[in-house]
Amino acid sequence: MNPHDTLALFDDQMRRHAQPDDAHATLHLTDGVLRQTSTRQGWNGILWSDLDHTTADTAIANQISHFAALGHDFEWKLYAHDQPTDLAQRLLAAGATQEPTETLMVATISDLPTTTPPPDGIHLHPVTDPAGVDLMMQVHQQAFDTTATHIKHRLLTQLAEAPDTVAAVVAMAGTRPVSAARLDLHPGTHFASLWSGGTVPDWRGRGIYRALVAYRTRIAAAHGYRYLQVDASDDSRPILSRLGFTALTTTTPHLFVVEGL
């Protein structure tokens, strides 16, 4: 895999020509910015931009006005190579709050392990209905100390309206959910993506995360995808590197809360 070429392909397919992530969302290209507008519960934000020092501030102000008129908080998903080079500072000056930086990592699916079993005492339970989503949210609460209602909303919507674009799984220790993860499939692209992978504290370090990556890799391979992409936290980056993922760049969410603008 050539990292430069793969990043260019990612920018083109997954950002510049992205598709809405649920049936209630729309995409609009304006002022050199591609934004998604969804419901209040869905994801609202900026996926891609082509700006310079003469156009950035006006574009930022216009996006703030758009989402403020709807009463929607939104995220500007900023990548390290986005222009202008001081775009992060401009977003912060306009009222954004910076979230922790993650690493965009990509692997060629054919290079990844697909048969990694879960540790003893763990069985993997596919998520196909609201009860399974509730199990995932229990894991998310314990793993990340957040309710993540937007993730629950998105997954329920996907399962109900576009089940062929998502696969989710919960790792169960008996009747207790201890880890969970999601795979998004992106028709018309070479990429499938890994999301929401987390393990409760007392089950970390036992190989569950690796088993969930292999589980999702098998599904992506069966659907003919070439690459797996993940926005990796500092905790998951070393594991993914050992599995064969390559770091391409970093991404830092910048959040705008309408009430604070």
PDB file of C-alpha atoms in Angstrom:
ATOM      1  CA  MET A   1       0.000   0.000   0.000  1.00  0.00           C
ATOM      2  CA  ASN A   2       1.318   3.413  -0.980  1.00  0.00           C
ATOM      3  CA  PRO A   3       0.337   5.746   1.910  1.00  0.00           C
ATOM      4  CA  HIS A   4       0.247   8.904  -0.256  1.00  0.00           C
ATOM      5  CA  ASP A   5      -1.950   7.335  -2.921  1.00  0.00           C
ATOM      6  CA  THR A   6      -4.208   5.680  -0.354  1.00  0.00           C
ATOM      7  CA  LEU A   7      -4.745   8.958   1.486  1.00  0.00           C
ATOM      8  CA  ALA A   8      -5.623  10.660  -1.806  1.00  0.00           C
ATOM      9  CA  LEU A   9      -8.127   7.878  -2.552  1.00  0.00           C
ATOM     10  CA  PHE A  10      -9.599   8.207   0.939  1.00  0.00           C
ATOM     11  CA  ASP A  11      -9.966  11.966   0.552  1.00  0.00           C
ATOM     12  CA  ASP A  12     -11.728  11.511  -2.778  1.00  0.00           C
ATOM     13  CA  GLN A  13     -14.066   8.614  -1.950  1.00  0.00           C
ATOM     14  CA  MET A  14     -14.746   9.044   1.759  1.00  0.00           C
ATOM     15  CA  ARG A  15     -14.675  12.821   2.067  1.00  0.00           C
ATOM     16  CA  ARG A  16     -15.053  14.813  -1.172  1.00  0.00           C
ATOM     17  CA  HIS A  17     -17.582  12.359  -2.641  1.00  0.00           C
ATOM     18  CA  ALA A  18     -18.985  10.994   0.609  1.00  0.00           C
ATOM     19  CA  GLN A  19     -22.522   9.687   0.832  1.00  0.00           C
ATOM     20  CA  PRO A  20     -24.997  10.607   3.624  1.00  0.00           C
ATOM     21  CA  ASP A  21     -24.593   8.332   6.609  1.00  0.00           C
ATOM     22  CA  ASP A  22     -28.323   7.819   7.134  1.00  0.00           C
ATOM     23  CA  ALA A  23     -31.572   8.198   5.230  1.00  0.00           C
ATOM     24  CA  HIS A  24     -32.448  11.421   7.088  1.00  0.00           C
ATOM     25  CA  ALA A  25     -29.219  13.233   6.168  1.00  0.00           C
ATOM     26  CA  THR A  26     -28.381  15.369   3.152  1.00  0.00           C
ATOM     27  CA  LEU A  27     -25.067  16.575   1.751  1.00  0.00           C
ATOM     28  CA  HIS A  28     -24.462  20.012   0.302  1.00  0.00           C
ATOM     29  CA  LEU A  29     -21.323  21.485  -1.264  1.00  0.00           C
ATOM     30  CA  THR A  30     -21.016  25.228  -0.722  1.00  0.00           C
ATOM     31  CA  ASP A  31     -18.175  27.720  -0.204  1.00  0.00           C
ATOM     32  CA  GLY A  32     -15.621  24.963  -0.787  1.00  0.00           C
ATOM     33  CA  VAL A  33     -17.112  22.925   2.064  1.00  0.00           C
ATOM     34  CA  LEU A  34     -19.021  19.629   2.007  1.00  0.00           C
ATOM     35  CA  ARG A  35     -21.431  19.477   4.919  1.00  0.00           C
ATOM     36  CA  GLN A  36     -23.914  16.916   6.147  1.00  0.00           C
ATOM     37  CA  THR A  37     -27.175  18.114   7.651  1.00  0.00           C
ATOM     38  CA  SER A  38     -29.176  15.559   9.594  1.00  0.00           C
ATOM     39  CA  THR A  39     -31.713  15.479  12.391  1.00  0.00           C
ATOM     40  CA  ARG A  40     -30.765  16.781  15.813  1.00  0.00           C
ATOM     41  CA  GLN A  41     -30.012  13.178  16.868  1.00  0.00           C
ATOM     42  CA  GLY A  42     -27.946  12.419  13.755  1.00  0.00           C
ATOM     43  CA  TRP A  43     -24.441  13.531  12.784  1.00  0.00           C
ATOM     44  CA  ASN A  44     -24.206  17.105  11.580  1.00  0.00           C
ATOM     45  CA  GLY A  45     -20.905  18.422  10.360  1.00  0.00           C
ATOM     46  CA  ILE A  46     -18.213  19.142   7.817  1.00  0.00           C
ATOM     47  CA  LEU A  47     -16.658  16.206   5.986  1.00  0.00           C
ATOM     48  CA  TRP A  48     -14.316  17.927   3.525  1.00  0.00           C
ATOM     49  CA  SER A  49     -13.117  21.382   2.622  1.00  0.00           C
ATOM     50  CA  ASP A  50     -10.999  23.100  -0.022  1.00  0.00           C
ATOM     51  CA  LEU A  51     -10.153  26.462   1.508  1.00  0.00           C
ATOM     52  CA  ASP A  52      -7.333  28.972   1.676  1.00  0.00           C
ATOM     53  CA  HIS A  53      -6.482  31.939   3.856  1.00  0.00           C
ATOM     54  CA  THR A  54      -8.801  34.223   1.843  1.00  0.00           C
ATOM     55  CA  THR A  55     -11.897  31.987   1.994  1.00  0.00           C
ATOM     56  CA  ALA A  56     -11.669  30.085   5.279  1.00  0.00           C
ATOM     57  CA  ASP A  57     -13.187  32.607   7.708  1.00  0.00           C
ATOM     58  CA  THR A  58     -16.225  33.312   5.525  1.00  0.00           C
ATOM     59  CA  ALA A  59     -16.819  29.597   4.982  1.00  0.00           C
ATOM     60  CA  ILE A  60     -16.622  28.926   8.726  1.00  0.00           C
ATOM     61  CA  ALA A  61     -19.058  31.747   9.485  1.00  0.00           C
ATOM     62  CA  ASN A  62     -21.506  30.462   6.875  1.00  0.00           C
ATOM     63  CA  GLN A  63     -21.484  26.945   8.322  1.00  0.00           C
ATOM     64  CA  ILE A  64     -22.075  28.302  11.815  1.00  0.00           C
ATOM     65  CA  SER A  65     -25.030  30.334  10.532  1.00  0.00           C
ATOM     66  CA  HIS A  66     -26.481  27.322   8.722  1.00  0.00           C
ATOM     67  CA  PHE A  67     -26.458  25.002  11.715  1.00  0.00           C
ATOM     68  CA  ALA A  68     -27.384  27.714  14.220  1.00  0.00           C
ATOM     69  CA  ALA A  69     -30.537  28.452  12.199  1.00  0.00           C
ATOM     70  CA  LEU A  70     -31.494  24.793  12.591  1.00  0.00           C
ATOM     71  CA  GLY A  71     -30.524  24.656  16.265  1.00  0.00           C
ATOM     72  CA  HIS A  72     -28.045  21.838  15.585  1.00  0.00           C
ATOM     73  CA  ASP A  73     -24.651  21.406  17.167  1.00  0.00           C
ATOM     74  CA  PHE A  74     -22.107  20.269  14.582  1.00  0.00           C
ATOM     75  CA  GLU A  75     -18.605  18.877  14.107  1.00  0.00           C
ATOM     76  CA  TRP A  76     -15.934  20.092  11.724  1.00  0.00           C
ATOM     77  CA  LYS A  77     -13.883  16.960  11.032  1.00  0.00           C
ATOM     78  CA  LEU A  78     -10.444  18.462  10.486  1.00  0.00           C
ATOM     79  CA  TYR A  79      -7.537  16.473   9.041  1.00  0.00           C
ATOM     80  CA  ALA A  80      -3.896  17.434   9.529  1.00  0.00           C
ATOM     81  CA  HIS A  81      -3.339  18.048   5.813  1.00  0.00           C
ATOM     82  CA  ASP A  82      -6.398  20.288   5.345  1.00  0.00           C
ATOM     83  CA  GLN A  83      -5.747  23.838   4.207  1.00  0.00           C
ATOM     84  CA  PRO A  84      -5.073  26.537   5.161  1.00  0.00           C
ATOM     85  CA  THR A  85      -2.434  25.386   7.639  1.00  0.00           C
ATOM     86  CA  ASP A  86      -3.964  27.516  10.397  1.00  0.00           C
ATOM     87  CA  LEU A  87      -7.509  26.194   9.883  1.00  0.00           C
ATOM     88  CA  ALA A  88      -7.565  24.710  13.390  1.00  0.00           C
ATOM     89  CA  GLN A  89      -6.764  28.104  14.913  1.00  0.00           C
ATOM     90  CA  ARG A  90      -9.482  29.745  12.800  1.00  0.00           C
ATOM     91  CA  LEU A  91     -12.051  27.172  13.961  1.00  0.00           C
ATOM     92  CA  LEU A  92     -11.103  27.707  17.592  1.00  0.00           C
ATOM     93  CA  ALA A  93     -11.314  31.485  17.163  1.00  0.00           C
ATOM     94  CA  ALA A  94     -14.842  31.027  15.757  1.00  0.00           C
ATOM     95  CA  GLY A  95     -15.962  29.175  18.898  1.00  0.00           C
ATOM     96  CA  ALA A  96     -15.095  25.518  18.316  1.00  0.00           C
ATOM     97  CA  THR A  97     -13.992  23.152  21.050  1.00  0.00           C
ATOM     98  CA  GLN A  98     -11.198  20.778  20.108  1.00  0.00           C
ATOM     99  CA  GLU A  99     -11.660  17.081  20.854  1.00  0.00           C
ATOM    100  CA  PRO A 100      -8.774  14.587  21.241  1.00  0.00           C
ATOM    101  CA  THR A 101      -6.813  13.938  18.067  1.00  0.00           C
ATOM    102  CA  GLU A 102      -7.097  10.478  16.490  1.00  0.00           C
ATOM    103  CA  THR A 103      -4.935   8.754  13.880  1.00  0.00           C
ATOM    104  CA  LEU A 104      -6.390   7.845  10.500  1.00  0.00           C
ATOM    105  CA  MET A 105      -5.161   4.276   9.929  1.00  0.00           C
ATOM    106  CA  VAL A 106      -5.771   2.102   6.881  1.00  0.00           C
ATOM    107  CA  ALA A 107      -4.949  -1.525   6.092  1.00  0.00           C
ATOM    108  CA  THR A 108      -5.283  -3.661   2.996  1.00  0.00           C
ATOM    109  CA  ILE A 109      -7.917  -6.220   3.956  1.00  0.00           C
ATOM    110  CA  SER A 110      -6.101  -9.103   2.288  1.00  0.00           C
ATOM    111  CA  ASP A 111      -3.128  -8.469   4.614  1.00  0.00           C
ATOM    112  CA  LEU A 112      -5.151  -8.692   7.840  1.00  0.00           C
ATOM    113  CA  PRO A 113      -5.831 -11.733  10.034  1.00  0.00           C
ATOM    114  CA  THR A 114      -9.412 -12.983   9.819  1.00  0.00           C
ATOM    115  CA  THR A 115      -9.450 -16.022  12.113  1.00  0.00           C
ATOM    116  CA  THR A 116      -8.420 -14.569  15.486  1.00  0.00           C
ATOM    117  CA  PRO A 117     -10.655 -16.294  18.068  1.00  0.00           C
ATOM    118  CA  PRO A 118     -11.996 -14.537  21.152  1.00  0.00           C
ATOM    119  CA  PRO A 119     -10.443 -15.536  24.500  1.00  0.00           C
ATOM    120  CA  ASP A 120     -11.871 -18.366  26.570  1.00  0.00           C
ATOM    121  CA  GLY A 121     -15.193 -17.523  28.165  1.00  0.00           C
ATOM    122  CA  ILE A 122     -16.189 -15.042  25.433  1.00  0.00           C
ATOM    123  CA  HIS A 123     -18.661 -15.570  22.619  1.00  0.00           C
ATOM    124  CA  LEU A 124     -19.441 -13.077  19.866  1.00  0.00           C
ATOM    125  CA  HIS A 125     -23.055 -12.024  19.444  1.00  0.00           C
ATOM    126  CA  PRO A 126     -24.096 -10.284  16.179  1.00  0.00           C
ATOM    127  CA  VAL A 127     -26.188  -7.159  16.732  1.00  0.00           C
ATOM    128  CA  THR A 128     -29.310  -7.171  14.565  1.00  0.00           C
ATOM    129  CA  ASP A 129     -32.060  -5.593  16.668  1.00  0.00           C
ATOM    130  CA  PRO A 130     -32.713  -2.941  19.350  1.00  0.00           C
ATOM    131  CA  ALA A 131     -31.937  -5.401  22.159  1.00  0.00           C
ATOM    132  CA  GLY A 132     -28.470  -5.923  20.705  1.00  0.00           C
ATOM    133  CA  VAL A 133     -27.985  -2.172  20.348  1.00  0.00           C
ATOM    134  CA  ASP A 134     -28.833  -1.788  24.049  1.00  0.00           C
ATOM    135  CA  LEU A 135     -26.078  -4.293  24.864  1.00  0.00           C
ATOM    136  CA  MET A 136     -23.641  -2.218  22.806  1.00  0.00           C
ATOM    137  CA  MET A 137     -24.633   0.937  24.656  1.00  0.00           C
ATOM    138  CA  GLN A 138     -24.008  -0.785  27.989  1.00  0.00           C
ATOM    139  CA  VAL A 139     -20.463  -1.486  26.829  1.00  0.00           C
ATOM    140  CA  HIS A 140     -20.030   2.056  25.523  1.00  0.00           C
ATOM    141  CA  GLN A 141     -21.138   3.539  28.834  1.00  0.00           C
ATOM    142  CA  GLN A 142     -18.604   1.496  30.788  1.00  0.00           C
ATOM    143  CA  ALA A 143     -15.765   1.722  28.267  1.00  0.00           C
ATOM    144  CA  PHE A 144     -15.968   5.445  27.487  1.00  0.00           C
ATOM    145  CA  ASP A 145     -18.094   6.845  30.328  1.00  0.00           C
ATOM    146  CA  THR A 146     -20.612   8.346  27.925  1.00  0.00           C
ATOM    147  CA  THR A 147     -24.143   7.503  26.840  1.00  0.00           C
ATOM    148  CA  ALA A 148     -23.394   8.211  23.136  1.00  0.00           C
ATOM    149  CA  THR A 149     -27.054   8.654  22.213  1.00  0.00           C
ATOM    150  CA  HIS A 150     -26.052   9.745  18.685  1.00  0.00           C
ATOM    151  CA  ILE A 151     -24.323   6.391  18.129  1.00  0.00           C
ATOM    152  CA  LYS A 152     -27.415   4.540  19.330  1.00  0.00           C
ATOM    153  CA  HIS A 153     -29.621   6.617  17.039  1.00  0.00           C
ATOM    154  CA  ARG A 154     -27.380   6.011  14.040  1.00  0.00           C
ATOM    155  CA  LEU A 155     -27.107   2.264  14.572  1.00  0.00           C
ATOM    156  CA  LEU A 156     -30.848   1.813  15.088  1.00  0.00           C
ATOM    157  CA  THR A 157     -31.480   3.804  11.906  1.00  0.00           C
ATOM    158  CA  GLN A 158     -28.966   1.767   9.918  1.00  0.00           C
ATOM    159  CA  LEU A 159     -30.347  -1.565  11.112  1.00  0.00           C
ATOM    160  CA  ALA A 160     -33.903  -0.495  10.281  1.00  0.00           C
ATOM    161  CA  GLU A 161     -33.337   1.313   6.985  1.00  0.00           C
ATOM    162  CA  ALA A 162     -30.011   0.132   5.523  1.00  0.00           C
ATOM    163  CA  PRO A 163     -28.974  -3.124   7.193  1.00  0.00           C
ATOM    164  CA  ASP A 164     -26.673  -4.003   4.295  1.00  0.00           C
ATOM    165  CA  THR A 165     -24.379  -1.076   5.209  1.00  0.00           C
ATOM    166  CA  VAL A 166     -23.569  -2.074   8.790  1.00  0.00           C
ATOM    167  CA  ALA A 167     -22.459  -5.005  10.904  1.00  0.00           C
ATOM    168  CA  ALA A 168     -22.166  -4.781  14.665  1.00  0.00           C
ATOM    169  CA  VAL A 169     -21.070  -7.271  17.300  1.00  0.00           C
ATOM    170  CA  VAL A 170     -21.013  -7.624  21.076  1.00  0.00           C
ATOM    171  CA  ALA A 171     -18.582  -9.817  22.985  1.00  0.00           C
ATOM    172  CA  MET A 172     -20.426 -11.569  25.802  1.00  0.00           C
ATOM    173  CA  ALA A 173     -18.955 -13.057  28.979  1.00  0.00           C
ATOM    174  CA  GLY A 174     -21.893 -15.248  29.860  1.00  0.00           C
ATOM    175  CA  THR A 175     -24.801 -12.816  30.005  1.00  0.00           C
ATOM    176  CA  ARG A 176     -22.608  -9.743  30.464  1.00  0.00           C
ATOM    177  CA  PRO A 177     -21.618  -7.561  27.463  1.00  0.00           C
ATOM    178  CA  VAL A 178     -17.921  -6.712  27.825  1.00  0.00           C
ATOM    179  CA  SER A 179     -16.863  -5.409  24.403  1.00  0.00           C
ATOM    180  CA  ALA A 180     -18.539  -4.153  21.240  1.00  0.00           C
ATOM    181  CA  ALA A 181     -17.738  -2.763  17.817  1.00  0.00           C
ATOM    182  CA  ARG A 182     -19.280  -1.730  14.489  1.00  0.00           C
ATOM    183  CA  LEU A 183     -18.353  -2.039  10.822  1.00  0.00           C
ATOM    184  CA  ASP A 184     -19.697   0.419   8.263  1.00  0.00           C
ATOM    185  CA  LEU A 185     -19.745  -0.589   4.599  1.00  0.00           C
ATOM    186  CA  HIS A 186     -19.542   2.228   2.052  1.00  0.00           C
ATOM    187  CA  PRO A 187     -21.026   1.157  -1.302  1.00  0.00           C
ATOM    188  CA  GLY A 188     -19.260   2.549  -4.337  1.00  0.00           C
ATOM    189  CA  THR A 189     -15.936   2.928  -2.507  1.00  0.00           C
ATOM    190  CA  HIS A 190     -12.942   0.716  -1.745  1.00  0.00           C
ATOM    191  CA  PHE A 191     -13.325   1.342   2.005  1.00  0.00           C
ATOM    192  CA  ALA A 192     -15.086  -0.240   4.933  1.00  0.00           C
ATOM    193  CA  SER A 193     -14.615   1.429   8.304  1.00  0.00           C
ATOM    194  CA  LEU A 194     -14.277   0.355  11.928  1.00  0.00           C
ATOM    195  CA  TRP A 195     -16.135   2.271  14.634  1.00  0.00           C
ATOM    196  CA  SER A 196     -17.172   2.195  18.281  1.00  0.00           C
ATOM    197  CA  GLY A 197     -14.685  -0.463  19.355  1.00  0.00           C
ATOM    198  CA  GLY A 198     -14.452  -0.559  23.132  1.00  0.00           C
ATOM    199  CA  THR A 199     -13.945  -2.980  26.007  1.00  0.00           C
ATOM    200  CA  VAL A 200     -14.955  -2.580  29.647  1.00  0.00           C
ATOM    201  CA  PRO A 201     -11.935  -1.960  31.892  1.00  0.00           C
ATOM    202  CA  ASP A 202     -11.747  -5.335  33.637  1.00  0.00           C
ATOM    203  CA  TRP A 203     -11.689  -7.246  30.324  1.00  0.00           C
ATOM    204  CA  ARG A 204      -9.009  -5.229  28.548  1.00  0.00           C
ATOM    205  CA  GLY A 205      -5.709  -6.749  27.502  1.00  0.00           C
ATOM    206  CA  ARG A 206      -7.120 -10.229  26.818  1.00  0.00           C
ATOM    207  CA  GLY A 207      -7.378 -10.117  23.033  1.00  0.00           C
ATOM    208  CA  ILE A 208     -11.065  -9.279  22.598  1.00  0.00           C
ATOM    209  CA  TYR A 209     -10.344  -6.159  20.525  1.00  0.00           C
ATOM    210  CA  ARG A 210      -8.185  -8.136  18.101  1.00  0.00           C
ATOM    211  CA  ALA A 211     -10.929 -10.760  17.758  1.00  0.00           C
ATOM    212  CA  LEU A 212     -13.490  -8.069  16.945  1.00  0.00           C
ATOM    213  CA  VAL A 213     -11.195  -6.590  14.277  1.00  0.00           C
ATOM    214  CA  ALA A 214     -10.840 -10.043  12.678  1.00  0.00           C
ATOM    215  CA  TYR A 215     -14.606 -10.590  12.854  1.00  0.00           C
ATOM    216  CA  ARG A 216     -15.271  -7.361  10.991  1.00  0.00           C
ATOM    217  CA  THR A 217     -12.435  -7.933   8.542  1.00  0.00           C
ATOM    218  CA  ARG A 218     -14.071 -11.200   7.434  1.00  0.00           C
ATOM    219  CA  ILE A 219     -17.317  -9.389   6.724  1.00  0.00           C
ATOM    220  CA  ALA A 220     -15.609  -6.591   4.783  1.00  0.00           C
ATOM    221  CA  ALA A 221     -13.654  -9.138   2.742  1.00  0.00           C
ATOM    222  CA  ALA A 222     -16.820 -11.090   1.952  1.00  0.00           C
ATOM    223  CA  HIS A 223     -18.356  -7.894   0.561  1.00  0.00           C
ATOM    224  CA  GLY A 224     -15.375  -7.262  -1.703  1.00  0.00           C
ATOM    225  CA  TYR A 225     -13.844  -4.221  -0.010  1.00  0.00           C
ATOM    226  CA  ARG A 226     -10.129  -3.520  -0.437  1.00  0.00           C
ATOM    227  CA  TYR A 227      -9.314  -1.375   2.598  1.00  0.00           C
ATOM    228  CA  LEU A 228     -10.286  -1.058   6.258  1.00  0.00           C
ATOM    229  CA  GLN A 229     -10.150   2.418   7.765  1.00  0.00           C
ATOM    230  CA  VAL A 230     -10.281   3.469  11.411  1.00  0.00           C
ATOM    231  CA  ASP A 231      -9.888   6.694  13.390  1.00  0.00           C
ATOM    232  CA  ALA A 232      -7.652   5.228  16.075  1.00  0.00           C
ATOM    233  CA  SER A 233      -7.321   6.425  19.645  1.00  0.00           C
ATOM    234  CA  ASP A 234      -3.964   6.371  21.401  1.00  0.00           C
ATOM    235  CA  ASP A 235      -5.045   3.124  23.092  1.00  0.00           C
ATOM    236  CA  SER A 236      -5.980   1.268  19.908  1.00  0.00           C
ATOM    237  CA  ARG A 237      -3.239   2.595  17.614  1.00  0.00           C
ATOM    238  CA  PRO A 238      -0.482   0.208  18.874  1.00  0.00           C
ATOM    239  CA  ILE A 239      -2.771  -2.815  18.518  1.00  0.00           C
ATOM    240  CA  LEU A 240      -3.795  -1.805  15.008  1.00  0.00           C
ATOM    241  CA  SER A 241      -0.185  -1.176  14.006  1.00  0.00           C
ATOM    242  CA  ARG A 242       0.741  -4.702  15.062  1.00  0.00           C
ATOM    243  CA  LEU A 243      -2.160  -6.074  13.035  1.00  0.00           C
ATOM    244  CA  GLY A 244      -0.951  -4.341   9.883  1.00  0.00           C
ATOM    245  CA  PHE A 245      -2.623  -0.907   9.800  1.00  0.00           C
ATOM    246  CA  THR A 246      -0.660   2.096   8.544  1.00  0.00           C
ATOM    247  CA  ALA A 247      -1.005   5.627   9.925  1.00  0.00           C
ATOM    248  CA  LEU A 248      -1.823   8.065   7.094  1.00  0.00           C
ATOM    249  CA  THR A 249      -2.604  11.304   8.942  1.00  0.00           C
ATOM    250  CA  THR A 250      -4.438  12.574  12.002  1.00  0.00           C
ATOM    251  CA  THR A 251      -7.962  13.882  12.439  1.00  0.00           C
ATOM    252  CA  THR A 252      -9.210  16.217  15.154  1.00  0.00           C
ATOM    253  CA  PRO A 253     -12.920  16.870  15.710  1.00  0.00           C
ATOM    254  CA  HIS A 254     -13.795  20.519  16.296  1.00  0.00           C
ATOM    255  CA  LEU A 255     -17.208  20.817  17.919  1.00  0.00           C
ATOM    256  CA  PHE A 256     -19.535  23.789  17.681  1.00  0.00           C
ATOM    257  CA  VAL A 257     -22.272  23.953  20.308  1.00  0.00           C
ATOM    258  CA  VAL A 258     -25.031  26.230  19.070  1.00  0.00           C
ATOM    259  CA  GLU A 259     -25.933  27.517  22.527  1.00  0.00           C
ATOM    260  CA  GLY A 260     -22.380  28.760  22.966  1.00  0.00           C
ATOM    261  CA  LEU A 261     -22.170  30.635  19.669  1.00  0.00           C
TER     262      LEU A 261
END
